[in-house]
XYZ file of C-alpha atoms in Angstrom:
364
model
C 128.740 118.053 33.959
C 126.597 118.913 30.993
C 125.755 115.683 30.347
C 124.699 115.018 33.864
C 122.233 118.370 33.832
C 120.993 116.936 30.404
C 120.089 113.861 32.505
C 120.973 112.063 29.173
C 122.454 108.929 29.701
C 123.414 108.854 25.858
C 124.878 112.077 26.075
C 127.180 110.713 28.959
C 127.978 107.797 26.922
C 129.349 109.956 23.819
C 131.330 112.458 26.198
C 133.060 109.578 27.330
C 134.239 108.777 23.816
C 135.525 112.565 23.169
C 138.614 113.644 23.558
C 139.147 115.425 27.495
C 141.252 117.747 26.729
C 138.839 118.483 23.554
C 135.484 118.540 25.443
C 136.880 120.798 27.804
C 138.558 123.867 25.693
C 134.817 123.876 24.331
C 132.896 123.595 27.821
C 135.349 126.734 28.575
C 134.456 128.383 25.013
C 131.157 127.817 25.598
C 130.496 127.806 29.016
C 133.067 130.286 31.103
C 129.950 132.122 32.609
C 127.301 128.427 33.974
C 125.674 128.006 36.529
C 127.256 124.733 38.230
C 124.203 122.334 38.090
C 126.073 120.261 40.736
C 125.390 123.010 42.681
C 122.363 121.356 45.005
C 119.783 124.121 45.689
C 120.920 127.902 45.137
C 117.345 129.084 45.683
C 116.427 131.322 48.860
C 113.542 132.908 49.589
C 112.443 136.310 49.157
C 110.998 137.211 52.900
C 109.350 140.772 52.132
C 106.862 138.639 49.641
C 105.662 135.976 52.019
C 102.245 135.467 52.270
C 100.367 133.339 54.638
C 96.645 132.602 54.093
C 94.539 130.240 56.449
C 94.446 127.107 53.755
C 97.085 128.601 51.155
C 101.113 130.158 51.897
C 103.807 131.677 48.437
C 106.057 133.455 48.326
C 109.045 134.289 45.796
C 112.079 132.621 45.621
C 115.365 133.870 44.101
C 118.143 132.512 42.500
C 121.852 132.967 43.826
C 123.008 132.528 40.487
C 123.608 135.069 37.112
C 121.592 134.498 34.902
C 123.332 132.724 31.861
C 122.710 132.690 28.277
C 124.365 129.511 27.579
C 122.152 127.223 30.407
C 118.892 129.309 30.597
C 118.075 129.278 34.218
C 114.816 130.402 36.225
C 116.175 133.164 38.451
C 112.810 133.644 40.116
C 110.294 131.260 40.971
C 106.508 131.608 42.518
C 105.734 128.734 45.207
C 102.467 127.683 46.173
C 102.034 125.079 49.118
C 98.263 124.842 50.064
C 95.782 122.624 52.123
C 93.702 120.719 49.821
C 92.762 118.408 52.639
C 93.815 117.129 56.058
C 95.804 114.617 54.069
C 96.908 116.453 51.284
C 98.993 119.144 51.206
C 99.806 120.232 47.267
C 103.544 121.773 46.755
C 104.272 123.844 43.244
C 106.732 125.547 41.978
C 106.379 127.542 38.776
C 108.657 130.270 36.763
C 107.223 133.790 38.335
C 108.356 135.516 34.926
C 106.912 133.502 32.121
C 104.610 131.334 31.460
C 105.256 127.404 31.263
C 103.529 124.016 30.543
C 101.978 122.513 33.752
C 99.649 119.347 33.188
C 95.828 120.093 34.694
C 93.700 117.541 36.909
C 90.653 116.831 35.151
C 89.163 116.984 38.847
C 90.827 119.961 40.300
C 88.001 120.185 43.059
C 87.950 116.698 45.206
C 84.681 117.717 47.003
C 83.025 116.553 49.891
C 85.748 113.555 49.903
C 88.562 116.720 50.772
C 88.178 118.515 53.590
C 90.580 121.367 54.409
C 93.248 121.910 56.902
C 94.413 124.775 58.392
C 97.791 125.123 56.749
C 99.345 125.358 60.637
C 97.958 122.537 61.224
C 99.341 120.532 58.255
C 102.925 119.560 59.750
C 104.583 122.078 57.222
C 108.075 123.885 58.090
C 110.636 125.553 55.740
C 114.175 127.034 55.720
C 114.872 129.926 53.958
C 118.678 129.897 52.246
C 118.675 127.152 50.980
C 115.073 127.144 50.594
C 113.952 123.582 51.715
C 111.098 121.966 53.396
C 109.850 118.996 55.474
C 106.483 117.517 56.112
C 105.691 116.081 59.750
C 102.900 113.935 60.315
C 100.435 116.107 62.715
C 99.472 112.659 64.532
C 102.429 110.827 64.748
C 104.711 114.100 64.355
C 107.148 111.856 62.494
C 108.959 113.809 59.614
C 107.658 112.052 56.425
C 109.597 114.039 53.771
C 112.624 116.558 54.209
C 114.152 118.474 51.933
C 116.535 120.755 54.171
C 119.936 121.184 53.982
C 122.049 118.778 55.619
C 119.257 116.316 54.127
C 119.164 116.214 50.397
C 118.606 119.628 49.241
C 118.573 119.274 45.765
C 116.443 122.028 44.117
C 117.238 122.613 40.139
C 115.254 124.497 38.117
C 116.902 125.210 34.576
C 114.540 126.021 31.191
C 115.179 122.089 30.202
C 116.127 120.949 33.319
C 114.307 120.305 36.669
C 115.095 118.393 39.501
C 113.635 117.692 43.186
C 115.670 115.893 45.779
C 113.289 114.544 48.861
C 114.126 111.997 51.906
C 111.718 109.415 52.739
C 112.052 107.467 56.225
C 112.155 104.043 54.239
C 112.773 102.107 52.079
C 110.266 100.193 50.884
C 108.522 101.816 47.613
C 105.472 101.019 45.526
C 103.949 102.561 42.183
C 105.815 104.552 38.651
C 103.445 102.248 36.927
C 102.813 100.684 34.182
C 105.982 98.484 34.772
C 106.499 95.109 33.893
C 108.823 93.817 37.170
C 109.778 91.076 39.020
C 108.875 92.426 41.975
C 106.392 94.327 43.391
C 108.418 96.714 45.226
C 110.588 98.750 43.674
C 114.242 98.691 43.308
C 114.004 95.862 46.107
C 117.677 94.166 45.127
C 118.910 97.114 44.385
C 121.067 100.246 46.218
C 120.086 102.876 43.724
C 117.430 102.583 40.662
C 116.297 104.676 37.861
C 113.132 104.449 36.415
C 112.352 106.514 33.401
C 108.536 107.490 32.904
C 108.545 108.826 29.008
C 106.018 106.739 27.551
C 106.167 104.630 24.214
C 103.733 102.793 22.193
C 105.382 99.496 22.617
C 105.193 95.966 24.904
C 106.827 97.304 28.516
C 110.171 96.011 28.955
C 111.235 94.069 32.662
C 112.296 97.312 34.424
C 113.964 96.413 37.694
C 115.439 99.587 37.791
C 119.123 99.077 36.880
C 120.607 102.108 35.625
C 121.125 104.226 33.684
C 117.311 104.039 33.236
C 116.261 104.612 29.993
C 113.300 101.669 29.419
C 109.963 103.276 28.101
C 106.643 101.651 29.239
C 103.903 101.602 27.465
C 101.661 104.325 29.877
C 102.560 105.775 33.410
C 101.435 106.835 36.439
C 104.077 109.222 38.404
C 102.776 108.163 41.548
C 104.277 106.274 43.843
C 103.757 105.111 47.795
C 106.625 104.455 50.209
C 105.427 102.576 53.910
C 106.470 103.750 56.776
C 108.036 101.700 59.717
C 104.441 101.638 61.208
C 102.886 99.820 58.483
C 100.636 102.699 57.037
C 101.962 104.351 53.474
C 102.426 107.792 52.203
C 101.850 109.406 48.507
C 103.095 111.222 46.152
C 102.329 111.947 43.143
C 104.632 114.722 40.601
C 102.323 116.242 38.201
C 104.388 116.846 34.965
C 104.075 115.081 31.436
C 107.899 115.211 30.331
C 110.189 113.099 30.417
C 111.247 112.060 33.624
C 114.138 109.553 35.534
C 112.946 108.619 39.039
C 115.924 107.915 40.993
C 115.896 106.080 44.004
C 119.118 106.032 46.165
C 119.184 104.364 49.649
C 121.128 104.982 52.589
C 122.404 104.120 55.168
C 119.951 102.747 57.954
C 116.396 103.444 56.882
C 115.992 106.788 55.155
C 116.012 106.776 50.800
C 116.589 109.591 48.998
C 114.044 109.564 45.805
C 115.201 112.489 42.841
C 112.861 113.955 40.104
C 114.792 114.671 37.465
C 112.472 116.482 34.394
C 113.367 118.188 31.167
C 110.699 120.637 31.297
C 107.352 122.423 32.989
C 107.021 122.775 36.479
C 107.207 121.256 40.009
C 104.034 120.026 41.172
C 103.904 117.546 44.087
C 100.980 116.129 45.962
C 101.925 114.458 49.288
C 99.388 112.000 50.950
C 99.642 111.654 54.010
C 99.846 109.046 56.277
C 96.795 105.951 55.743
C 96.466 102.820 54.846
C 97.217 101.544 50.800
C 93.600 101.774 50.250
C 92.847 105.420 51.889
C 96.148 107.215 50.278
C 94.653 105.664 46.648
C 91.150 106.558 47.813
C 92.447 110.417 47.745
C 95.115 109.599 45.059
C 91.580 109.066 43.182
C 89.330 111.481 44.421
C 92.188 113.768 43.432
C 93.109 112.920 39.653
C 89.734 111.782 38.700
C 87.932 108.075 39.133
C 87.709 105.402 36.113
C 84.187 105.969 34.191
C 81.566 103.475 34.211
C 82.413 101.288 31.560
C 79.914 99.988 29.005
C 78.549 96.754 28.928
C 79.751 95.640 25.864
C 83.177 96.608 26.873
C 82.851 93.577 29.322
C 82.039 90.964 26.751
C 84.243 89.150 24.495
C 86.363 90.839 22.451
C 89.270 89.882 19.051
C 91.782 91.897 18.319
C 95.741 91.619 16.863
C 97.373 93.171 14.985
C 98.609 92.439 11.380
C 95.407 91.804 9.810
C 96.053 93.469 6.074
C 92.691 94.030 4.535
C 89.014 93.875 5.274
C 88.681 90.570 3.790
C 90.917 88.967 5.973
C 88.659 90.730 9.186
C 85.402 89.449 7.468
C 86.937 85.562 7.237
C 87.981 85.867 11.233
C 84.823 87.101 12.220
C 82.906 84.285 9.783
C 85.071 82.164 11.541
C 83.932 82.747 14.836
C 80.446 82.039 13.673
C 80.745 79.287 12.197
C 82.995 77.761 15.692
C 80.396 79.095 17.539
C 82.896 80.903 19.358
C 80.856 84.491 21.551
C 82.464 87.795 19.776
C 80.999 90.864 21.263
C 83.669 93.014 19.910
C 85.996 92.599 17.052
C 89.049 95.414 16.654
C 90.947 96.574 13.443
C 94.176 97.852 14.705
C 96.333 99.997 12.597
C 96.176 98.413 9.152
C 93.433 99.670 8.399
C 94.666 103.400 8.343
C 96.744 105.000 5.398
C 100.157 105.102 5.938
C 99.260 105.396 10.082
C 97.851 108.578 9.706
C 94.735 109.276 12.319
C 91.557 109.596 11.034
C 92.218 107.847 7.470
C 90.972 104.118 6.124
C 92.853 102.781 3.610
C 90.778 103.160 0.549
C 91.696 99.943 -1.090
C 93.215 97.713 1.674
C 89.636 98.296 3.335
C 87.403 100.028 1.564
C 83.924 99.277 2.513
C 84.654 98.931 6.358
C 81.821 101.242 6.934
C 79.271 98.988 5.263
C 81.002 95.447 6.644
C 80.608 97.578 10.473
C 76.866 97.984 9.695
C 76.210 94.408 9.262
C 77.298 93.037 12.810
C 74.499 94.029 14.931
C 72.751 91.948 12.858
C 74.987 88.905 14.239
Protein backbone atom coordinates (compact mmCIF):
# COMPACT_ATOMS: atom_id res chain seq x y z
CA UNK A 1 0.00 0.00 0.00
CA UNK A 2 2.73 2.43 0.94
CA UNK A 3 4.64 1.59 -2.24
CA UNK A 4 1.63 2.45 -4.35
CA UNK A 5 1.22 5.61 -2.30
CA UNK A 6 4.83 6.60 -2.97
CA UNK A 7 4.49 5.81 -6.67
CA UNK A 8 7.91 4.14 -6.69
CA UNK A 9 8.55 1.10 -8.86
CA UNK A 10 11.81 0.45 -6.99
CA UNK A 11 9.98 0.40 -3.67
CA UNK A 12 7.36 -1.94 -5.10
CA UNK A 13 10.12 -4.31 -6.24
CA UNK A 14 11.77 -4.13 -2.83
CA UNK A 15 8.53 -4.90 -1.03
CA UNK A 16 7.96 -7.92 -3.24
CA UNK A 17 11.12 -9.47 -1.75
CA UNK A 18 10.37 -8.68 1.90
CA UNK A 19 8.87 -11.36 4.10
CA UNK A 20 5.14 -10.61 4.09
CA UNK A 21 4.65 -11.30 7.76
CA UNK A 22 7.52 -9.04 8.81
CA UNK A 23 6.28 -6.25 6.58
CA UNK A 24 2.73 -6.60 7.92
CA UNK A 25 3.96 -6.19 11.51
CA UNK A 26 6.05 -3.18 10.55
CA UNK A 27 3.07 -1.68 8.75
CA UNK A 28 0.86 -2.14 11.84
CA UNK A 29 3.51 -0.62 14.09
CA UNK A 30 4.12 2.49 12.01
CA UNK A 31 0.75 2.96 10.40
CA UNK A 32 -2.10 1.99 12.73
CA UNK A 33 -3.96 5.20 11.90
CA UNK A 34 -2.73 5.77 8.35
CA UNK A 35 -5.35 7.00 5.88
CA UNK A 36 -6.01 4.49 3.15
CA UNK A 37 -4.09 5.71 0.07
CA UNK A 38 -6.42 3.62 -2.07
CA UNK A 39 -9.46 5.65 -1.02
CA UNK A 40 -10.16 7.40 -4.29
CA UNK A 41 -11.25 10.80 -3.07
CA UNK A 42 -11.70 11.93 0.57
CA UNK A 43 -12.41 15.60 -0.27
CA UNK A 44 -15.74 17.40 -0.04
CA UNK A 45 -16.82 21.01 -0.56
CA UNK A 46 -17.32 23.28 2.45
CA UNK A 47 -20.36 25.02 1.01
CA UNK A 48 -20.00 28.01 3.34
CA UNK A 49 -16.74 28.93 1.57
CA UNK A 50 -18.01 28.93 -2.03
CA UNK A 51 -17.59 32.31 -3.75
CA UNK A 52 -18.73 32.62 -7.36
CA UNK A 53 -17.46 35.66 -9.21
CA UNK A 54 -17.98 36.50 -12.86
CA UNK A 55 -14.70 34.98 -14.05
CA UNK A 56 -13.48 33.06 -11.01
CA UNK A 57 -14.99 30.60 -8.52
CA UNK A 58 -13.31 29.83 -5.20
CA UNK A 59 -14.01 27.27 -2.50
CA UNK A 60 -12.43 25.22 0.28
CA UNK A 61 -12.32 21.43 0.32
CA UNK A 62 -12.26 19.51 3.58
CA UNK A 63 -10.80 16.05 4.05
CA UNK A 64 -12.86 13.21 5.58
CA UNK A 65 -9.70 11.66 7.02
CA UNK A 66 -8.21 12.38 10.42
CA UNK A 67 -4.77 13.92 10.24
CA UNK A 68 -1.91 11.44 10.53
CA UNK A 69 1.71 12.25 11.46
CA UNK A 70 2.84 9.08 9.70
CA UNK A 71 1.66 10.07 6.24
CA UNK A 72 1.14 13.87 6.21
CA UNK A 73 -2.02 14.66 4.31
CA UNK A 74 -3.53 17.98 3.28
CA UNK A 75 -6.62 18.44 5.47
CA UNK A 76 -7.94 21.71 4.03
CA UNK A 77 -7.45 22.67 0.39
CA UNK A 78 -8.22 25.88 -1.42
CA UNK A 79 -9.58 25.57 -4.96
CA UNK A 80 -9.74 28.21 -7.67
CA UNK A 81 -11.45 27.68 -11.03
CA UNK A 82 -11.17 30.56 -13.43
CA UNK A 83 -11.81 31.43 -17.03
CA UNK A 84 -8.69 32.73 -18.76
CA UNK A 85 -10.29 32.67 -22.19
CA UNK A 86 -13.45 31.32 -23.78
CA UNK A 87 -11.33 28.27 -24.67
CA UNK A 88 -9.05 28.01 -21.60
CA UNK A 89 -10.01 27.09 -18.02
CA UNK A 90 -7.65 26.86 -15.03
CA UNK A 91 -8.22 24.46 -12.11
CA UNK A 92 -5.92 25.10 -9.16
CA UNK A 93 -5.86 23.25 -5.84
CA UNK A 94 -3.46 24.19 -3.05
CA UNK A 95 -2.91 23.69 0.67
CA UNK A 96 -5.07 26.28 2.44
CA UNK A 97 -2.86 26.28 5.54
CA UNK A 98 0.71 26.20 4.24
CA UNK A 99 2.73 27.53 1.34
CA UNK A 100 3.83 24.91 -1.18
CA UNK A 101 6.11 25.04 -4.19
CA UNK A 102 4.35 26.01 -7.40
CA UNK A 103 5.55 26.84 -10.90
CA UNK A 104 4.99 30.42 -12.01
CA UNK A 105 4.06 30.97 -15.62
CA UNK A 106 6.48 33.18 -17.54
CA UNK A 107 3.49 34.75 -19.28
CA UNK A 108 0.78 35.11 -16.61
CA UNK A 109 -1.15 37.73 -18.63
CA UNK A 110 -1.78 36.27 -22.10
CA UNK A 111 -3.04 39.65 -23.35
CA UNK A 112 -5.17 40.40 -26.36
CA UNK A 113 -5.00 36.83 -27.67
CA UNK A 114 -7.11 35.77 -24.67
CA UNK A 115 -10.66 37.00 -24.09
CA UNK A 116 -12.17 35.97 -20.75
CA UNK A 117 -15.61 34.40 -20.68
CA UNK A 118 -18.11 34.31 -17.84
CA UNK A 119 -17.73 31.20 -15.70
CA UNK A 120 -21.42 30.44 -16.16
CA UNK A 121 -20.72 30.00 -19.89
CA UNK A 122 -17.64 27.77 -19.52
CA UNK A 123 -19.56 24.50 -19.02
CA UNK A 124 -17.88 23.78 -15.67
CA UNK A 125 -19.95 21.70 -13.24
CA UNK A 126 -19.01 20.19 -9.88
CA UNK A 127 -20.37 17.91 -7.16
CA UNK A 128 -19.88 18.44 -3.44
CA UNK A 129 -19.19 15.04 -1.84
CA UNK A 130 -16.93 13.62 -2.98
CA UNK A 131 -15.69 16.68 -4.82
CA UNK A 132 -15.54 16.14 -8.55
CA UNK A 133 -16.05 18.14 -11.69
CA UNK A 134 -16.73 17.89 -15.37
CA UNK A 135 -16.34 20.24 -18.32
CA UNK A 136 -18.98 20.32 -21.02
CA UNK A 137 -18.04 22.00 -24.29
CA UNK A 138 -20.53 24.88 -24.62
CA UNK A 139 -20.51 24.57 -28.41
CA UNK A 140 -21.22 20.83 -28.79
CA UNK A 141 -22.57 19.96 -25.29
CA UNK A 142 -20.07 17.08 -25.19
CA UNK A 143 -18.40 16.23 -21.88
CA UNK A 144 -14.71 16.60 -22.65
CA UNK A 145 -13.33 15.68 -19.21
CA UNK A 146 -14.81 14.44 -15.94
CA UNK A 147 -13.70 13.42 -12.47
CA UNK A 148 -17.20 12.82 -11.08
CA UNK A 149 -17.95 9.83 -8.88
CA UNK A 150 -18.76 6.75 -10.94
CA UNK A 151 -16.16 7.63 -13.60
CA UNK A 152 -12.65 7.86 -12.18
CA UNK A 153 -12.94 10.29 -9.21
CA UNK A 154 -9.31 10.04 -8.08
CA UNK A 155 -8.10 12.97 -5.99
CA UNK A 156 -5.36 12.48 -3.39
CA UNK A 157 -3.36 15.25 -1.76
CA UNK A 158 -0.57 14.17 0.59
CA UNK A 159 2.53 16.17 1.39
CA UNK A 160 4.69 13.94 -0.82
CA UNK A 161 2.13 12.42 -3.14
CA UNK A 162 -0.55 13.99 -5.32
CA UNK A 163 -2.90 12.17 -7.67
CA UNK A 164 -5.53 13.46 -10.06
CA UNK A 165 -7.50 11.04 -12.21
CA UNK A 166 -9.56 12.23 -15.17
CA UNK A 167 -11.72 10.52 -17.78
CA UNK A 168 -11.46 11.73 -21.37
CA UNK A 169 -13.89 10.69 -24.13
CA UNK A 170 -11.34 9.21 -26.54
CA UNK A 171 -8.11 7.19 -26.55
CA UNK A 172 -6.08 9.13 -29.14
CA UNK A 173 -3.48 11.08 -27.15
CA UNK A 174 -0.44 13.02 -28.32
CA UNK A 175 2.28 14.96 -26.50
CA UNK A 176 4.23 14.63 -23.25
CA UNK A 177 7.41 15.51 -25.15
CA UNK A 178 10.39 15.34 -25.35
CA UNK A 179 9.95 11.65 -26.03
CA UNK A 180 11.48 9.19 -28.49
CA UNK A 181 8.80 6.74 -29.60
CA UNK A 182 8.12 4.67 -32.72
CA UNK A 183 4.49 5.82 -32.68
CA UNK A 184 3.55 9.49 -32.70
CA UNK A 185 0.39 8.58 -30.79
CA UNK A 186 0.81 7.87 -27.08
CA UNK A 187 0.04 4.34 -25.85
CA UNK A 188 -1.06 3.27 -29.32
CA UNK A 189 -0.26 -0.44 -29.01
CA UNK A 190 -0.90 -1.03 -25.28
CA UNK A 191 -3.94 -1.13 -22.99
CA UNK A 192 -2.23 1.01 -20.39
CA UNK A 193 0.98 2.99 -20.28
CA UNK A 194 3.15 4.94 -17.84
CA UNK A 195 5.10 7.97 -19.00
CA UNK A 196 7.54 9.50 -16.51
CA UNK A 197 8.34 13.21 -16.59
CA UNK A 198 11.57 13.73 -14.63
CA UNK A 199 14.29 15.18 -16.84
CA UNK A 200 17.81 13.81 -16.83
CA UNK A 201 20.95 14.83 -18.72
CA UNK A 202 21.31 11.80 -20.95
CA UNK A 203 20.18 10.72 -24.38
CA UNK A 204 16.43 10.24 -24.33
CA UNK A 205 15.53 6.52 -24.42
CA UNK A 206 12.90 5.00 -26.68
CA UNK A 207 9.75 5.12 -24.55
CA UNK A 208 6.54 3.34 -25.51
CA UNK A 209 5.04 3.77 -22.04
CA UNK A 210 5.81 0.25 -20.90
CA UNK A 211 4.91 -0.11 -17.19
CA UNK A 212 6.19 0.57 -14.61
CA UNK A 213 7.60 3.60 -16.45
CA UNK A 214 10.56 5.46 -15.03
CA UNK A 215 12.27 6.30 -18.33
CA UNK A 216 13.67 9.79 -18.06
CA UNK A 217 13.83 12.09 -21.07
CA UNK A 218 16.31 14.92 -21.69
CA UNK A 219 13.52 17.48 -21.29
CA UNK A 220 9.75 17.47 -20.99
CA UNK A 221 6.57 19.45 -21.33
CA UNK A 222 3.68 18.16 -19.18
CA UNK A 223 1.16 18.91 -21.92
CA UNK A 224 -0.85 16.59 -24.14
CA UNK A 225 -3.77 16.69 -26.54
CA UNK A 226 -6.58 14.20 -27.01
CA UNK A 227 -8.39 13.93 -30.33
CA UNK A 228 -12.16 13.71 -30.15
CA UNK A 229 -14.36 11.71 -32.54
CA UNK A 230 -15.19 14.98 -34.29
CA UNK A 231 -11.52 15.32 -35.24
CA UNK A 232 -11.04 18.32 -32.95
CA UNK A 233 -8.52 18.30 -30.10
CA UNK A 234 -8.61 19.19 -26.43
CA UNK A 235 -5.46 20.07 -24.49
CA UNK A 236 -4.35 19.57 -20.90
CA UNK A 237 -1.37 21.22 -19.19
CA UNK A 238 -0.51 19.99 -15.69
CA UNK A 239 1.91 22.64 -14.44
CA UNK A 240 4.07 20.83 -11.91
CA UNK A 241 7.88 20.57 -11.90
CA UNK A 242 8.11 17.59 -9.54
CA UNK A 243 8.74 14.05 -10.69
CA UNK A 244 5.53 12.73 -12.18
CA UNK A 245 4.06 9.58 -13.69
CA UNK A 246 1.31 10.06 -16.26
CA UNK A 247 -0.70 6.83 -16.46
CA UNK A 248 -2.97 6.22 -19.46
CA UNK A 249 -5.55 3.45 -19.02
CA UNK A 250 -7.86 2.50 -21.88
CA UNK A 251 -11.38 1.50 -20.94
CA UNK A 252 -14.02 -0.57 -22.70
CA UNK A 253 -15.24 1.50 -25.61
CA UNK A 254 -13.79 4.88 -26.46
CA UNK A 255 -12.95 6.66 -23.15
CA UNK A 256 -9.53 6.71 -21.50
CA UNK A 257 -8.53 7.37 -17.90
CA UNK A 258 -5.50 9.60 -17.32
CA UNK A 259 -3.87 9.68 -13.88
CA UNK A 260 -1.28 12.28 -12.89
CA UNK A 261 0.84 11.04 -9.96
CA UNK A 262 3.27 13.61 -8.54
CA UNK A 263 5.61 13.69 -5.55
CA UNK A 264 5.14 17.33 -4.57
CA UNK A 265 3.85 20.77 -5.44
CA UNK A 266 0.21 21.57 -6.14
CA UNK A 267 -2.51 20.82 -8.69
CA UNK A 268 -2.40 23.51 -11.37
CA UNK A 269 -4.21 22.28 -14.47
CA UNK A 270 -5.17 24.16 -17.62
CA UNK A 271 -7.84 22.76 -19.92
CA UNK A 272 -7.94 23.85 -23.56
CA UNK A 273 -11.37 23.48 -25.10
CA UNK A 274 -12.00 21.71 -28.43
CA UNK A 275 -10.41 23.18 -31.54
CA UNK A 276 -8.03 22.27 -34.33
CA UNK A 277 -4.60 21.10 -33.25
CA UNK A 278 -3.14 24.40 -34.48
CA UNK A 279 -5.61 26.47 -32.49
CA UNK A 280 -5.09 24.49 -29.28
CA UNK A 281 -1.30 24.82 -29.61
CA UNK A 282 -1.58 28.56 -30.23
CA UNK A 283 -3.62 28.95 -27.06
CA UNK A 284 -1.02 26.85 -25.23
CA UNK A 285 1.88 29.01 -26.39
CA UNK A 286 -0.03 32.21 -25.72
CA UNK A 287 -0.29 30.96 -22.13
CA UNK A 288 3.24 29.69 -21.46
CA UNK A 289 5.05 32.22 -23.67
CA UNK A 290 6.36 32.04 -27.20
CA UNK A 291 9.89 31.08 -28.30
CA UNK A 292 12.40 33.90 -28.55
CA UNK A 293 13.55 35.03 -32.00
CA UNK A 294 17.02 33.48 -32.32
CA UNK A 295 20.05 35.59 -33.35
CA UNK A 296 21.16 35.14 -36.94
CA UNK A 297 24.48 33.51 -36.03
CA UNK A 298 22.66 30.73 -34.17
CA UNK A 299 21.16 29.55 -37.46
CA UNK A 300 24.59 28.96 -39.00
CA UNK A 301 27.02 26.04 -39.06
CA UNK A 302 27.95 24.72 -35.59
CA UNK A 303 30.47 22.16 -34.39
CA UNK A 304 30.08 20.62 -30.93
CA UNK A 305 31.44 17.50 -29.33
CA UNK A 306 31.73 16.05 -25.84
CA UNK A 307 35.16 14.63 -25.09
CA UNK A 308 37.60 17.32 -26.32
CA UNK A 309 40.30 16.98 -23.63
CA UNK A 310 41.96 20.41 -23.83
CA UNK A 311 42.13 23.74 -25.61
CA UNK A 312 44.85 22.52 -27.98
CA UNK A 313 42.45 19.93 -29.32
CA UNK A 314 39.74 22.57 -29.88
CA UNK A 315 42.20 24.82 -31.72
CA UNK A 316 43.14 21.89 -33.96
CA UNK A 317 39.46 21.23 -34.79
CA UNK A 318 38.96 24.86 -35.82
CA UNK A 319 42.14 24.84 -37.88
CA UNK A 320 41.05 21.72 -39.77
CA UNK A 321 37.70 23.30 -40.62
CA UNK A 322 39.54 26.30 -42.07
CA UNK A 323 42.06 24.13 -43.94
CA UNK A 324 39.25 22.07 -45.44
CA UNK A 325 37.29 25.19 -46.37
CA UNK A 326 34.23 23.99 -44.41
CA UNK A 327 31.95 26.82 -43.17
CA UNK A 328 31.94 27.26 -39.38
CA UNK A 329 30.08 30.00 -37.49
CA UNK A 330 30.19 28.56 -33.97
CA UNK A 331 32.40 26.09 -32.13
CA UNK A 332 31.14 24.71 -28.84
CA UNK A 333 33.15 23.36 -25.91
CA UNK A 334 31.12 20.89 -23.86
CA UNK A 335 31.51 20.35 -20.11
CA UNK A 336 35.12 19.18 -20.60
CA UNK A 337 36.30 22.80 -20.09
CA UNK A 338 34.96 22.93 -16.50
CA UNK A 339 36.96 22.35 -13.33
CA UNK A 340 35.64 19.03 -11.97
CA UNK A 341 32.37 19.76 -13.86
CA UNK A 342 31.60 22.73 -11.56
CA UNK A 343 29.47 25.46 -13.17
CA UNK A 344 31.05 28.83 -13.96
CA UNK A 345 34.62 27.48 -13.89
CA UNK A 346 37.35 26.96 -16.47
CA UNK A 347 40.02 24.29 -16.07
CA UNK A 348 43.23 26.28 -15.48
CA UNK A 349 45.47 23.65 -17.07
CA UNK A 350 43.44 21.88 -19.76
CA UNK A 351 41.61 25.01 -20.92
CA UNK A 352 43.89 27.81 -19.72
CA UNK A 353 43.96 30.63 -22.28
CA UNK A 354 40.40 29.99 -23.45
CA UNK A 355 39.49 33.67 -23.25
CA UNK A 356 42.40 34.70 -25.45
CA UNK A 357 41.51 32.06 -28.05
CA UNK A 358 37.90 33.28 -28.18
CA UNK A 359 39.16 36.79 -28.99
CA UNK A 360 40.89 35.48 -32.12
CA UNK A 361 37.77 33.84 -33.57
CA UNK A 362 35.92 36.89 -34.98
CA UNK A 363 38.80 37.64 -37.30
CA UNK A 364 38.45 34.18 -38.82
